[in-house]
Coordinates of C-alpha atoms and ligand atoms in Angstrom, one line a residue:
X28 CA -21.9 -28.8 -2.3
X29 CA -19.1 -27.0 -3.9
X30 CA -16.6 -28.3 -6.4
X31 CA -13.8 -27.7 -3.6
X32 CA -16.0 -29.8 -1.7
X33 CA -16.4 -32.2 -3.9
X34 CA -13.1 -32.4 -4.9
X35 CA -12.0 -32.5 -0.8
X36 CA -14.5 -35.6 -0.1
X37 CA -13.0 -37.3 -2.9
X38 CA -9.4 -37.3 -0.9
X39 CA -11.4 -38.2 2.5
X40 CA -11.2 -34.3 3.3
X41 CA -14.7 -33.5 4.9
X42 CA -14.3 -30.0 5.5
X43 CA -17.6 -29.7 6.9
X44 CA -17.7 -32.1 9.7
X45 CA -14.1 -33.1 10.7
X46 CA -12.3 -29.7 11.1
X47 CA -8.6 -31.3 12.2
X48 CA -8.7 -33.2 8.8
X49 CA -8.9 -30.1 6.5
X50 CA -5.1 -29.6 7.7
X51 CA -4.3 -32.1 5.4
X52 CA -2.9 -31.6 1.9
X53 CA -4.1 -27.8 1.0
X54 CA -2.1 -26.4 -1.7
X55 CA -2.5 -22.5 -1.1
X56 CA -1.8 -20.4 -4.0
X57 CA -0.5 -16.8 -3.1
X58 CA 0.1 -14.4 -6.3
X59 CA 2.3 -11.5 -5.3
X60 CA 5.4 -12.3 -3.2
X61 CA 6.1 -8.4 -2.6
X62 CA 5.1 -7.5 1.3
X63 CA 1.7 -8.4 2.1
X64 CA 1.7 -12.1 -0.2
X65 CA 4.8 -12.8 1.5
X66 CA 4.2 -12.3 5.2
X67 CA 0.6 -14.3 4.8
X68 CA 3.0 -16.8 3.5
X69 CA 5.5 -16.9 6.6
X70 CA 2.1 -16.3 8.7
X71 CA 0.2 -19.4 7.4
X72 CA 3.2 -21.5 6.9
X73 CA 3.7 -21.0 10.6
X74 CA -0.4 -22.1 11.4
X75 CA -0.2 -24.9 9.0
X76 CA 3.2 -26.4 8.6
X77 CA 1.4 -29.2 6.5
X78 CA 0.1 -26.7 4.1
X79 CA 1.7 -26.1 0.9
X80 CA 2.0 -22.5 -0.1
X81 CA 2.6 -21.6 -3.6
X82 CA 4.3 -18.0 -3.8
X83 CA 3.9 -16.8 -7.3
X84 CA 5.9 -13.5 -7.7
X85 CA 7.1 -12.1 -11.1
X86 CA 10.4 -10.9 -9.9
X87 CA 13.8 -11.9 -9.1
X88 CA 12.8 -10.9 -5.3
X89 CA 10.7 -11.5 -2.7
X90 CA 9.4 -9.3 0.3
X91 CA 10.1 -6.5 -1.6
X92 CA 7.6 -5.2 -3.8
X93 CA 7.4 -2.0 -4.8
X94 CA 7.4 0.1 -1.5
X95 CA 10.9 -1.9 -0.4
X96 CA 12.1 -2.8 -3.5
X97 CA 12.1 0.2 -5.6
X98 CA 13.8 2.6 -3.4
X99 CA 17.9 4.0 -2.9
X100 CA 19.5 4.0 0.6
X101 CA 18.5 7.6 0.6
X102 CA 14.7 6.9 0.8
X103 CA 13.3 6.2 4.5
X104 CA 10.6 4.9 5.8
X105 CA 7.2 7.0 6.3
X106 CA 6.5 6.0 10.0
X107 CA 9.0 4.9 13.0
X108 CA 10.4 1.4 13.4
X109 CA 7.8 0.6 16.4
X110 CA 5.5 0.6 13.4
X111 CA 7.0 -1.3 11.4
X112 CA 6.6 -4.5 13.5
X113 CA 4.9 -7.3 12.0
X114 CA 5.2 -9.9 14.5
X115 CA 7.8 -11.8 13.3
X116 CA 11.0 -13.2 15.1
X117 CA 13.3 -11.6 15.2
X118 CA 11.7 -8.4 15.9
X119 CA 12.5 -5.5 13.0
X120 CA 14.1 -3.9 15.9
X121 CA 16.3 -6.8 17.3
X122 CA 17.1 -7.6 14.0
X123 CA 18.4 -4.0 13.4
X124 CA 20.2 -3.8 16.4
X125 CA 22.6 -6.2 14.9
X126 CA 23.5 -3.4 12.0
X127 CA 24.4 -0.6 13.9
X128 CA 26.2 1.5 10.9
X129 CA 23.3 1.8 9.0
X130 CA 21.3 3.7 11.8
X131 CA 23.4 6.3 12.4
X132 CA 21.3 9.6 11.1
X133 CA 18.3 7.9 12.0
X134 CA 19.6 7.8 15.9
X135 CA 20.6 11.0 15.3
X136 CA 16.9 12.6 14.5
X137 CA 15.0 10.8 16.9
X138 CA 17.8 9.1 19.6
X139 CA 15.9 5.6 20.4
X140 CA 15.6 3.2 17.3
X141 CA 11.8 2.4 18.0
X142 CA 11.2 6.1 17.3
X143 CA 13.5 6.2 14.2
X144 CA 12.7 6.6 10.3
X145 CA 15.1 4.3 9.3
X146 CA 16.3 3.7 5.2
X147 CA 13.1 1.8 3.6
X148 CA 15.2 -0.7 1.6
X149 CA 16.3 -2.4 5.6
X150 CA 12.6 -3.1 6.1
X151 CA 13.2 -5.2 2.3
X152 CA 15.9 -6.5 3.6
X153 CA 14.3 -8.1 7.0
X154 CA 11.5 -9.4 4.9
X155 CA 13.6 -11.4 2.3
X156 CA 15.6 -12.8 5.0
X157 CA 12.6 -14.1 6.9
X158 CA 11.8 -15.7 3.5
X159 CA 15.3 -16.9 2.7
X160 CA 14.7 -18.8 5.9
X161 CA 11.3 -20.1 5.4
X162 CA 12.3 -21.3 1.9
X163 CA 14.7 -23.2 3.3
X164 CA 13.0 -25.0 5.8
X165 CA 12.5 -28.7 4.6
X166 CA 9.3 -30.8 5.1
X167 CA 6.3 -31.8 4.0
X168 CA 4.6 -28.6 3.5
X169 CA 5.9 -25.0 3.6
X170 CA 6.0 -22.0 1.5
X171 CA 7.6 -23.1 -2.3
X172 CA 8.6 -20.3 -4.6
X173 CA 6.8 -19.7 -8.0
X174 CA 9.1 -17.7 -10.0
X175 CA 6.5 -16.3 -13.1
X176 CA 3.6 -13.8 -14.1
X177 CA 0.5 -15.2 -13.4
X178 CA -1.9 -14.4 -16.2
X179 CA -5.0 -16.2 -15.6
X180 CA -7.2 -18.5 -13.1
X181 CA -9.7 -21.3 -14.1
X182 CA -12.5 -21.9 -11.8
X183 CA -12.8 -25.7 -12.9
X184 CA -10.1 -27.3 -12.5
X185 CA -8.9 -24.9 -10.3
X186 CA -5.9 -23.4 -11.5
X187 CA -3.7 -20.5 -11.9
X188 CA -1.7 -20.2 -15.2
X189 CA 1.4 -18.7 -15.9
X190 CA 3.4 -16.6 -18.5
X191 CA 5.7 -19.4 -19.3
X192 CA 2.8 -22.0 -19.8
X193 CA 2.6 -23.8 -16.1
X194 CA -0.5 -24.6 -14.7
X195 CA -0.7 -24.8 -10.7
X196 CA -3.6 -26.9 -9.2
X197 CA -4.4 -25.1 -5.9
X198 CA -7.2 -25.2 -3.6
X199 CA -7.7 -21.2 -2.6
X200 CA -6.0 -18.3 -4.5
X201 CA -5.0 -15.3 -2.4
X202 CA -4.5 -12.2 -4.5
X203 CA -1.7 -9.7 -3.4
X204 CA -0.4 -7.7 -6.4
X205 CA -0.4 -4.8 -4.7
X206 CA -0.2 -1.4 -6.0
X207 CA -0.8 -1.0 -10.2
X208 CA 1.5 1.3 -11.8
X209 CA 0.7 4.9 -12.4
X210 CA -1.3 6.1 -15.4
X211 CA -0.5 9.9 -17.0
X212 CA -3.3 12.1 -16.0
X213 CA -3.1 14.5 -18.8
X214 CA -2.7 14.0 -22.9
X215 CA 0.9 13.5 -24.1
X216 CA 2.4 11.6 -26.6
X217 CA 4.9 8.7 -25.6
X218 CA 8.2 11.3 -25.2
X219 CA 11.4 10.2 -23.5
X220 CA 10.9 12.7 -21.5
X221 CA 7.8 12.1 -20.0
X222 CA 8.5 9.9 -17.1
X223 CA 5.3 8.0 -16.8
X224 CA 6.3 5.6 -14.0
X225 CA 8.6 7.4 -11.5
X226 CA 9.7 3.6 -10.0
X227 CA 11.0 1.9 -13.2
X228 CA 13.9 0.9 -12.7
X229 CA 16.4 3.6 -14.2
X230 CA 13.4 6.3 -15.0
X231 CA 15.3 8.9 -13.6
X232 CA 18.7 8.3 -15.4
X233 CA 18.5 10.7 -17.8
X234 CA 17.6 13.7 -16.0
X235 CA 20.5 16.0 -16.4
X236 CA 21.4 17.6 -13.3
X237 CA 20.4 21.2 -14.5
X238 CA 17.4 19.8 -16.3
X239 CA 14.1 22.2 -15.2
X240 CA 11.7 19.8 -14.0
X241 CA 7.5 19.5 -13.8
X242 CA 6.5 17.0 -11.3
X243 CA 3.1 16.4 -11.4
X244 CA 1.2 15.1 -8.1
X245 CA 2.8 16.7 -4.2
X246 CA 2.3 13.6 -2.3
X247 CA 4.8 11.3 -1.1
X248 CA 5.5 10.1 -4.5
X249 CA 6.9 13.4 -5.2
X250 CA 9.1 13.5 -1.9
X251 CA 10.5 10.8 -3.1
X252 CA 11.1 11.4 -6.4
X253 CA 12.7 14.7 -4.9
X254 CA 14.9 13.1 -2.5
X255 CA 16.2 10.6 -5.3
X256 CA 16.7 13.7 -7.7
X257 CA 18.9 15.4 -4.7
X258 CA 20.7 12.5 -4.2
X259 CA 21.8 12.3 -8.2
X260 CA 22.7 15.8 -8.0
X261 CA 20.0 17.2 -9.5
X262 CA 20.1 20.7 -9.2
X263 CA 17.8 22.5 -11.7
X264 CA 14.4 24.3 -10.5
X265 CA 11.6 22.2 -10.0
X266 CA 8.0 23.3 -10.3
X267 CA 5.5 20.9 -8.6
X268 CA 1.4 20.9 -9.6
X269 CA -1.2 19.3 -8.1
X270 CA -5.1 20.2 -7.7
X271 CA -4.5 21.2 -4.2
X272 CA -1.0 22.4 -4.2
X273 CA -0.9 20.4 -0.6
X274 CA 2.2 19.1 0.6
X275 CA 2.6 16.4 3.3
X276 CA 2.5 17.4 6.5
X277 CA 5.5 16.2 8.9
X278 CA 5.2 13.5 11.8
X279 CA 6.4 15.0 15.0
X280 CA 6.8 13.2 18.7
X281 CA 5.1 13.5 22.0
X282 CA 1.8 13.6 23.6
X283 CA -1.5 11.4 23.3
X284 CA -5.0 11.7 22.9
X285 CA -7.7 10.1 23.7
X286 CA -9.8 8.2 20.6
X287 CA -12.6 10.7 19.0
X288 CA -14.2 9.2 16.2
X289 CA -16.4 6.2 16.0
X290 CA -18.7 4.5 13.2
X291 CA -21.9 6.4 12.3
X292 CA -20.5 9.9 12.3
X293 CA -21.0 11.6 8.4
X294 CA -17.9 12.9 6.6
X295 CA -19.4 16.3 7.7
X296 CA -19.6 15.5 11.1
X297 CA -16.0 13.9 11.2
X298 CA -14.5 16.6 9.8
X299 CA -16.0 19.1 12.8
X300 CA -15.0 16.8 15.2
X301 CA -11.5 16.5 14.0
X302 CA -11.2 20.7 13.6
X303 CA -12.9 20.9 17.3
X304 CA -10.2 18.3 18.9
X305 CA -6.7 19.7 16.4
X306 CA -7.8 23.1 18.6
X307 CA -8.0 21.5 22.0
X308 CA -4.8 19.8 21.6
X309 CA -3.0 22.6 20.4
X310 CA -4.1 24.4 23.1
X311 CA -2.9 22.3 25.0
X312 CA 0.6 21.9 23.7
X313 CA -0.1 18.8 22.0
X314 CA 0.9 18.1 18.1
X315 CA -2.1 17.5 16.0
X316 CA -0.6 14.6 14.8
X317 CA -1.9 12.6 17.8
X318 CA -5.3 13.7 16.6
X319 CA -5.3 12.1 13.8
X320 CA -3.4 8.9 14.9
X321 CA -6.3 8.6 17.5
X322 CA -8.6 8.7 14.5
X323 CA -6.8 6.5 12.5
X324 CA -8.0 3.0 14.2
X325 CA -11.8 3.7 14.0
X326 CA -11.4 4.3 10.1
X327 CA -12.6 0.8 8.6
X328 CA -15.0 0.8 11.0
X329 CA -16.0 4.4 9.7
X330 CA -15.4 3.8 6.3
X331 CA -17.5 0.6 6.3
X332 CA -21.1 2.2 7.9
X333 CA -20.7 5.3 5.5
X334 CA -23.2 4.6 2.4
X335 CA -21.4 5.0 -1.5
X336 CA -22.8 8.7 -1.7
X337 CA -21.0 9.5 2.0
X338 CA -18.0 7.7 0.3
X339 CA -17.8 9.6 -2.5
X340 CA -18.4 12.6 -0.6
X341 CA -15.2 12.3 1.4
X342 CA -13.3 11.5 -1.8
X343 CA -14.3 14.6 -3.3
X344 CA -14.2 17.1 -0.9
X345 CA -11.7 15.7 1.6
X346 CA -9.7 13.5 1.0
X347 CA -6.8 15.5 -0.4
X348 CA -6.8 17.1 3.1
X349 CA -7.1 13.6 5.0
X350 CA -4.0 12.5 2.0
X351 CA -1.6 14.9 3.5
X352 CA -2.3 14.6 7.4
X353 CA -2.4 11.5 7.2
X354 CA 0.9 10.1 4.9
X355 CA 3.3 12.2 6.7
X356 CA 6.9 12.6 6.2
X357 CA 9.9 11.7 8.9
X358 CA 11.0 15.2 10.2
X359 CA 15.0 15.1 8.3
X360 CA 12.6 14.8 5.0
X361 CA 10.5 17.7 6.4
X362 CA 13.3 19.7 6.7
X363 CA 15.2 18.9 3.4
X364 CA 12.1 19.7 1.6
X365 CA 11.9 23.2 3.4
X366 CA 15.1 24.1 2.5
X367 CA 14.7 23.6 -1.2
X368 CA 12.0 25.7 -0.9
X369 CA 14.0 27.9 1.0
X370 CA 16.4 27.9 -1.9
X371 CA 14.2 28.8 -4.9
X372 CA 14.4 25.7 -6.1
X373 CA 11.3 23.8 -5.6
X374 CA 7.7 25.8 -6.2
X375 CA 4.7 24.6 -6.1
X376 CA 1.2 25.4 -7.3
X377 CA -2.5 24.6 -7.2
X378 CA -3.9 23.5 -10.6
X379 CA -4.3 20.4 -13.5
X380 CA -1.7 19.9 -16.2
X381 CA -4.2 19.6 -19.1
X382 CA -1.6 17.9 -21.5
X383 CA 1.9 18.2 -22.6
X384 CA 3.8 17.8 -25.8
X385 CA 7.4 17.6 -26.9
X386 CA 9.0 20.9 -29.2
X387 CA 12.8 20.6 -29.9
X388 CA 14.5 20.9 -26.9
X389 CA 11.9 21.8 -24.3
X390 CA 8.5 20.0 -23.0
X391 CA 5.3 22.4 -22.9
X392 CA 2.8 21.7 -20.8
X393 CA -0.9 23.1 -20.3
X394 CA -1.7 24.2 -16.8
X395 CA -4.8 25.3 -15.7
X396 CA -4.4 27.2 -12.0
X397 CA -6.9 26.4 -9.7
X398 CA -7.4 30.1 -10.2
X399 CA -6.3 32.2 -12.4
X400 CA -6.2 32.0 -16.6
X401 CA -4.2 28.6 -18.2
X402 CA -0.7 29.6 -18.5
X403 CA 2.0 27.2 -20.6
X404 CA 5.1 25.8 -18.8
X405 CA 8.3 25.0 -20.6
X406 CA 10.7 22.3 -19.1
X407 CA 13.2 19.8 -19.8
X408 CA 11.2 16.7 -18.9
X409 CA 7.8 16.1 -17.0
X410 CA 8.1 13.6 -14.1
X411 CA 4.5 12.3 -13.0
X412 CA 4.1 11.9 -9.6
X413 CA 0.4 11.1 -9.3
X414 CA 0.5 7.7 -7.3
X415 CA -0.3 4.2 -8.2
X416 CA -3.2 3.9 -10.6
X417 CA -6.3 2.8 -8.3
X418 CA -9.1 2.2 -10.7
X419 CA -8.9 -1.1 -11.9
X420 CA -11.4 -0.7 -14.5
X421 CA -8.8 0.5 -16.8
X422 CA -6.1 -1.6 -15.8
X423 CA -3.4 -2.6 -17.8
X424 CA -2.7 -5.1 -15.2
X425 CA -2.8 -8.9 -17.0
X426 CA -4.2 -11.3 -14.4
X427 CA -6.8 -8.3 -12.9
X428 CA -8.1 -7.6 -16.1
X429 CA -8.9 -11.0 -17.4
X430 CA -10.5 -11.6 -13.9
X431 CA -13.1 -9.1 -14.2
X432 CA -13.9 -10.0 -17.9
X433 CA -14.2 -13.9 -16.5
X434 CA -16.7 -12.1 -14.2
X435 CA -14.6 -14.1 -10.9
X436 CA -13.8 -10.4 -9.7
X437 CA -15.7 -6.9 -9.5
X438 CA -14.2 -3.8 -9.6
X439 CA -15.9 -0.9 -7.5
X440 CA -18.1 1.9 -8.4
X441 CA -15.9 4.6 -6.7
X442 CA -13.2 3.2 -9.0
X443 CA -10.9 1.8 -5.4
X444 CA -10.2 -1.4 -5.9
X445 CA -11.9 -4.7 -5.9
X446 CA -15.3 -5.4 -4.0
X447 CA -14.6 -8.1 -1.4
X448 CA -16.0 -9.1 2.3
X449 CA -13.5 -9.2 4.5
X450 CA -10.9 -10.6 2.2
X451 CA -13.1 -12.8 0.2
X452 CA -13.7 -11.4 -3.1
X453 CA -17.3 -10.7 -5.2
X454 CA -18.0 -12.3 -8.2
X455 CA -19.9 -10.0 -10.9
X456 CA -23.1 -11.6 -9.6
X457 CA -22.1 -10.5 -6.3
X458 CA -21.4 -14.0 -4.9
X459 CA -18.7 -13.9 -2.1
X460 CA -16.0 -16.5 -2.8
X461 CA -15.0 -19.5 -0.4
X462 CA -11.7 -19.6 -2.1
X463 CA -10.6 -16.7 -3.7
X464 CA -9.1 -13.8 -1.9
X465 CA -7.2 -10.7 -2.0
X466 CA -5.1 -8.7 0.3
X467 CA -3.8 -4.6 0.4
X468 CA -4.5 -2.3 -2.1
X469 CA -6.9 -3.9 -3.9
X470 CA -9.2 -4.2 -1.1
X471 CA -9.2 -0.5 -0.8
X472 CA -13.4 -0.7 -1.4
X473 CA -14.1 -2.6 1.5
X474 CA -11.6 -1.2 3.7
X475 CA -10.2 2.6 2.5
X476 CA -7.3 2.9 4.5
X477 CA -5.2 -0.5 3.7
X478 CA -2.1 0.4 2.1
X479 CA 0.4 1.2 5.3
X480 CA 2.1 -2.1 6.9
X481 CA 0.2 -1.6 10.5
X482 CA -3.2 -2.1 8.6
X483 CA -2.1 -5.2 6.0
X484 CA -0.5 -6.6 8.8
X485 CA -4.0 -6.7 10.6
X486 CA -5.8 -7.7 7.6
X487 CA -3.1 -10.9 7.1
X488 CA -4.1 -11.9 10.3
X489 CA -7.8 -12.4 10.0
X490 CA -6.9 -14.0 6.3
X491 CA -4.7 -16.5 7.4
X492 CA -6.9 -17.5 10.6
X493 CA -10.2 -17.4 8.4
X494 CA -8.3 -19.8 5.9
X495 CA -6.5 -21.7 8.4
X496 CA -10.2 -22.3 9.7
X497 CA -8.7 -21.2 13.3
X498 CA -12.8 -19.7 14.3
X499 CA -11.2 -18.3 17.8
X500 CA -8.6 -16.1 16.3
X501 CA -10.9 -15.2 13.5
X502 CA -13.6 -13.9 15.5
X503 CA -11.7 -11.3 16.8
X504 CA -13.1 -8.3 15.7
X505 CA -11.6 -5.4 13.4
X506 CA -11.6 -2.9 15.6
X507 CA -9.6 -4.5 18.3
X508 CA -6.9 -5.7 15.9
X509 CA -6.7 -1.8 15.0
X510 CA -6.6 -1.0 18.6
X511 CA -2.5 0.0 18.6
X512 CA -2.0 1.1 15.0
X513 CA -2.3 4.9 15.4
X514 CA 0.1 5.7 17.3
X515 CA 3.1 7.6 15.5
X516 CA 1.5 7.0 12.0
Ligands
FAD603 C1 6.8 4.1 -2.5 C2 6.1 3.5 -1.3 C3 6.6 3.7 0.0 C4 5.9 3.2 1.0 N1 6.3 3.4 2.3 C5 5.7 2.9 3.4 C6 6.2 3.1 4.7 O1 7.2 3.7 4.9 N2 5.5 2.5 5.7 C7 4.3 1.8 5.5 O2 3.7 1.3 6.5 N3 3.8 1.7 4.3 C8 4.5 2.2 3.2 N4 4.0 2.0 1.9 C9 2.7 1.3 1.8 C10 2.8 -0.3 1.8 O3 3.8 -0.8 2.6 C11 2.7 -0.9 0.5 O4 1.7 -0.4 -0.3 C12 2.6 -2.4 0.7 O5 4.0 -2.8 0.6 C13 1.7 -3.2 -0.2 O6 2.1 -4.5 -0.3 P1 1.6 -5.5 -1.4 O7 2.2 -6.8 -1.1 O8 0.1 -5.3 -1.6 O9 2.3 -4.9 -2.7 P2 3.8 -5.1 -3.2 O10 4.7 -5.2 -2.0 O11 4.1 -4.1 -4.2 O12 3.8 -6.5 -3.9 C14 3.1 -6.9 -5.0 C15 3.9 -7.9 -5.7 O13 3.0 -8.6 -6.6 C16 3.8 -9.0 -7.8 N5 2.9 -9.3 -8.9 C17 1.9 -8.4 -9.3 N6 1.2 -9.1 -10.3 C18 1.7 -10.3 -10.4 C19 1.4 -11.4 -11.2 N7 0.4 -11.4 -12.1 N8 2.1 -12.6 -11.1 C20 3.1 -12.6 -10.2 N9 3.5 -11.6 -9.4 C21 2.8 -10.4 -9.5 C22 4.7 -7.8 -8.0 O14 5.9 -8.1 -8.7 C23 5.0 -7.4 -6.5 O15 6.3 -8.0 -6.1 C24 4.7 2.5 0.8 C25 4.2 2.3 -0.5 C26 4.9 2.8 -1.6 C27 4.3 2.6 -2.9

């Protein structure tokens, strides 16, 4: 028998062989109150109304977290309202219906709001207003707000401590600290002028407005580090690296196609059949982009049946490819982007800033083309744009660190995230908790694509019925719950 066990038939909780009685009493720890630890809050809270949920978050906020919480009105979402549902009421829809003057460009673009890329910081907003209601709901259970770092959890007693000295006694942790912050990829020495972490708040503030600029990384980082640059008047040239030299492809309506990937096909294989099916839509008239939204549902189940060498083989050879299909930008942001190309003021190239170092006025950095001989680049400041750091075996990260040294967490080989089975977390000795779990990014091993609301939002599902003990829900399968993700993504 476990200790939770032990500990339940000790309050007359008999988890085993009484299953309405385990509704009683369960103190449910979540640690991240940004998106995903905040809806499984309002989600469980809703299944278990006896339950108390304990939402530990570090900051002043909740249901923000990074993604809707460091971002400027000028930042939009990456995919259309319709996408953005989470199954909450009021819908994201209903509920933006009722402000009206903060939709206007987004009607504009696409002319109904379930097809609009609306400001990112409104989807923050509908969160945290959900939560300002749940919080205050009054009764015996319910979700209670933790405002503190957690830095550590004991095993026996079971307990999660906290920068300022408190000790929670839970029963079941859920881990959802979401995305680390990013990491330099090349050798510099701390400089002012080296922005490390794009979203801090105020890293951009001292960027003059003629400043010349190296942003290094072209994803969607970088779009949005542009767009915020833009929209402090930043009009200096801007020179852009990354190993591919990709930039994200736009979203654009209309058309469908059918599903053509399953589980079992080889990266090689997918990657044919992907080529073979972009060709027969555009031949038909149909954007590509429905391609890969048809893809996108069967990828856990994909992701799962390919071994670690398949895994790694994707990573290496196509994922920066799969990267910018796949985390597309709205069309305005498309179009922006073109024009400052258009203009001479953003260039960008294939290659790896080596390292970087600080000389009176001006930042030189090291770049190696992906062809060509290593050139040096002179700017005013270097802005990395590389993304959220992913491999937690470096991490700087408090409470993820100390977890894998207590051996109660294992990071991955490929260096993803955290090795868990559906939800439930490894142990170093490969053990498969019964009460600790983790949620998003850093079940990236298990899962690959989980970052995007549609796919959390599927994941909290199964979590909350597989905690809530609710077998029918639970047993629905992956696949199915991914059924109507792909669309428009
Ligand atoms: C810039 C950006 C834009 C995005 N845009 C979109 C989009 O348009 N559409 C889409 O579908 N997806 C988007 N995503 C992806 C996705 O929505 C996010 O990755 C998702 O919000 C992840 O949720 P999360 O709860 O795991 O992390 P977060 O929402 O970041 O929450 C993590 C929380 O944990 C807290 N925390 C961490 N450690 C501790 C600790 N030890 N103690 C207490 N609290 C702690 C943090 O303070 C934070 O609030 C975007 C992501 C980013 C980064």
């Amino acid at each position: 028998m476990t200790a939770a066990a032990r500990r339940d038939r000790r309050r007359g909780i008999d988890m085993n062989c009484h299953p309405m009685r385990q509704d009683v009493n369960r103190v449910i720890a979540v640690i991240g109150g940004g998106f995903a630890g905040s809806l499984f809050a309002l989600k469980l809270s809703v299944i278990q109304p006896g339950w108390t949920i304990l939402l530990v978050e570090a900051n002043a906020r909740l249901g923000r977290g990074l993604a809707y919480g460091a971002c400027g009105p000028q930042h939009i979402l990456n995919v259309p309202v319709s996408r953005m549902e989470v199954g909450l009421e009021p819908s994201f829809a209903d509920w933006l219906i009722q402000r009206p003057g903060r939709l206007r460009e987004a009607l504009e673009e696409s002319g109904w709001l379930t097809d609009a890329f609306v400001p990112r910081h409104l989807f923050g907003d509908y969160l945290e207003q959900h939560m300002f209601a749940a919080l205050a709901r009054k009764g015996n259970g319910g979700i209670r707000r933790v405002h503190g770092e957690a830095m550590a959890i004991s095993q026996m007693p079971r307990q999660i401590m906290l920068d300022d000295g408190r000790a929670l006694a839970v029963d079941a942790v859920v881990l959802a600290t979401g995305n680390q912050p990013p990491a330099l990829p090349f050798r510099a020495k701390p400089s002012d002028r080296i922005v490390v972490d794009p979203w801090a708040p105020g890293a951009l503030d001292d960027i003059g407005s003629q400043t010349p600029l190296l942003l290094v990384g072209s994803g969607l980082t970088m779009i949005d580090v542009l767009i915020a640059l833009e929209a402090k008047g930043h009009a200096g040239p801007v020179h852009v690296v990354s190993r591919h030299g990709l930039l994200p492809q736009a979203h654009r309506p209309g058309g469908s196609w059918r599903p053509v990937l399953s589980a079992g096909v080889s990266p090689r294989q997918a990657l044919r059949i992907i080529r073979a099916n972009v060709r027969e839509a555009q031949s038909q008239g149909i954007p590509w982009q429905r391609v890969f939204d048809a893809v996108r549902p069967a990828v856990a189940a994909i992701w799962h049946a390919w071994s670690l060498g398949q895994r790694a083989q994707f990573l290496r050879h196509l994922r920066a490819v799969w990267d910018v299909h796949r985390h597309r930008m709205a069309e305005r942001v498309a179009v922006a982007v073109e024009r400052f190309v258009a203009e001479k003021r953003l260039t960008v190239s294939a290659g790896r800033i080596l390292a970087a170092g600080e000389e009176k006025t001006v930042i030189t950095a090291v770049l190696r083309p992906r062809a060509g001989k290593t050139q040096l680049l002179e700017v005013g400041a270097i802005i990395n744009c590389t993304g959220p750091q992913i491999d937690l075996r470096r991490t700087a990260h408090s409470l993820l660190a100390t977890l894998q040294r207590q051996g109660l967490v294992l990071s991955d080989p490929l260096g993803l995230g955290l090795e868990s089975d559906d939800c439930a977390l490894k142990a170093a000795n490969g053990m498969v908790s019964d009460w600790l779990y983790a949620l998003g990014p850093l079940t990236r091993p298990a899962w690959w694509e989980i970052v995007a609301v549609p796919e959390i939002n599927a994941q909290i599902e199964r979590l909350v019925h597989k905690i809530a003990k609710r077998e029918e829900a639970f047993a629905q399968l992956l696949p199915e719950l991914f059924l109507d993700i792909g669309a428009g993504i």
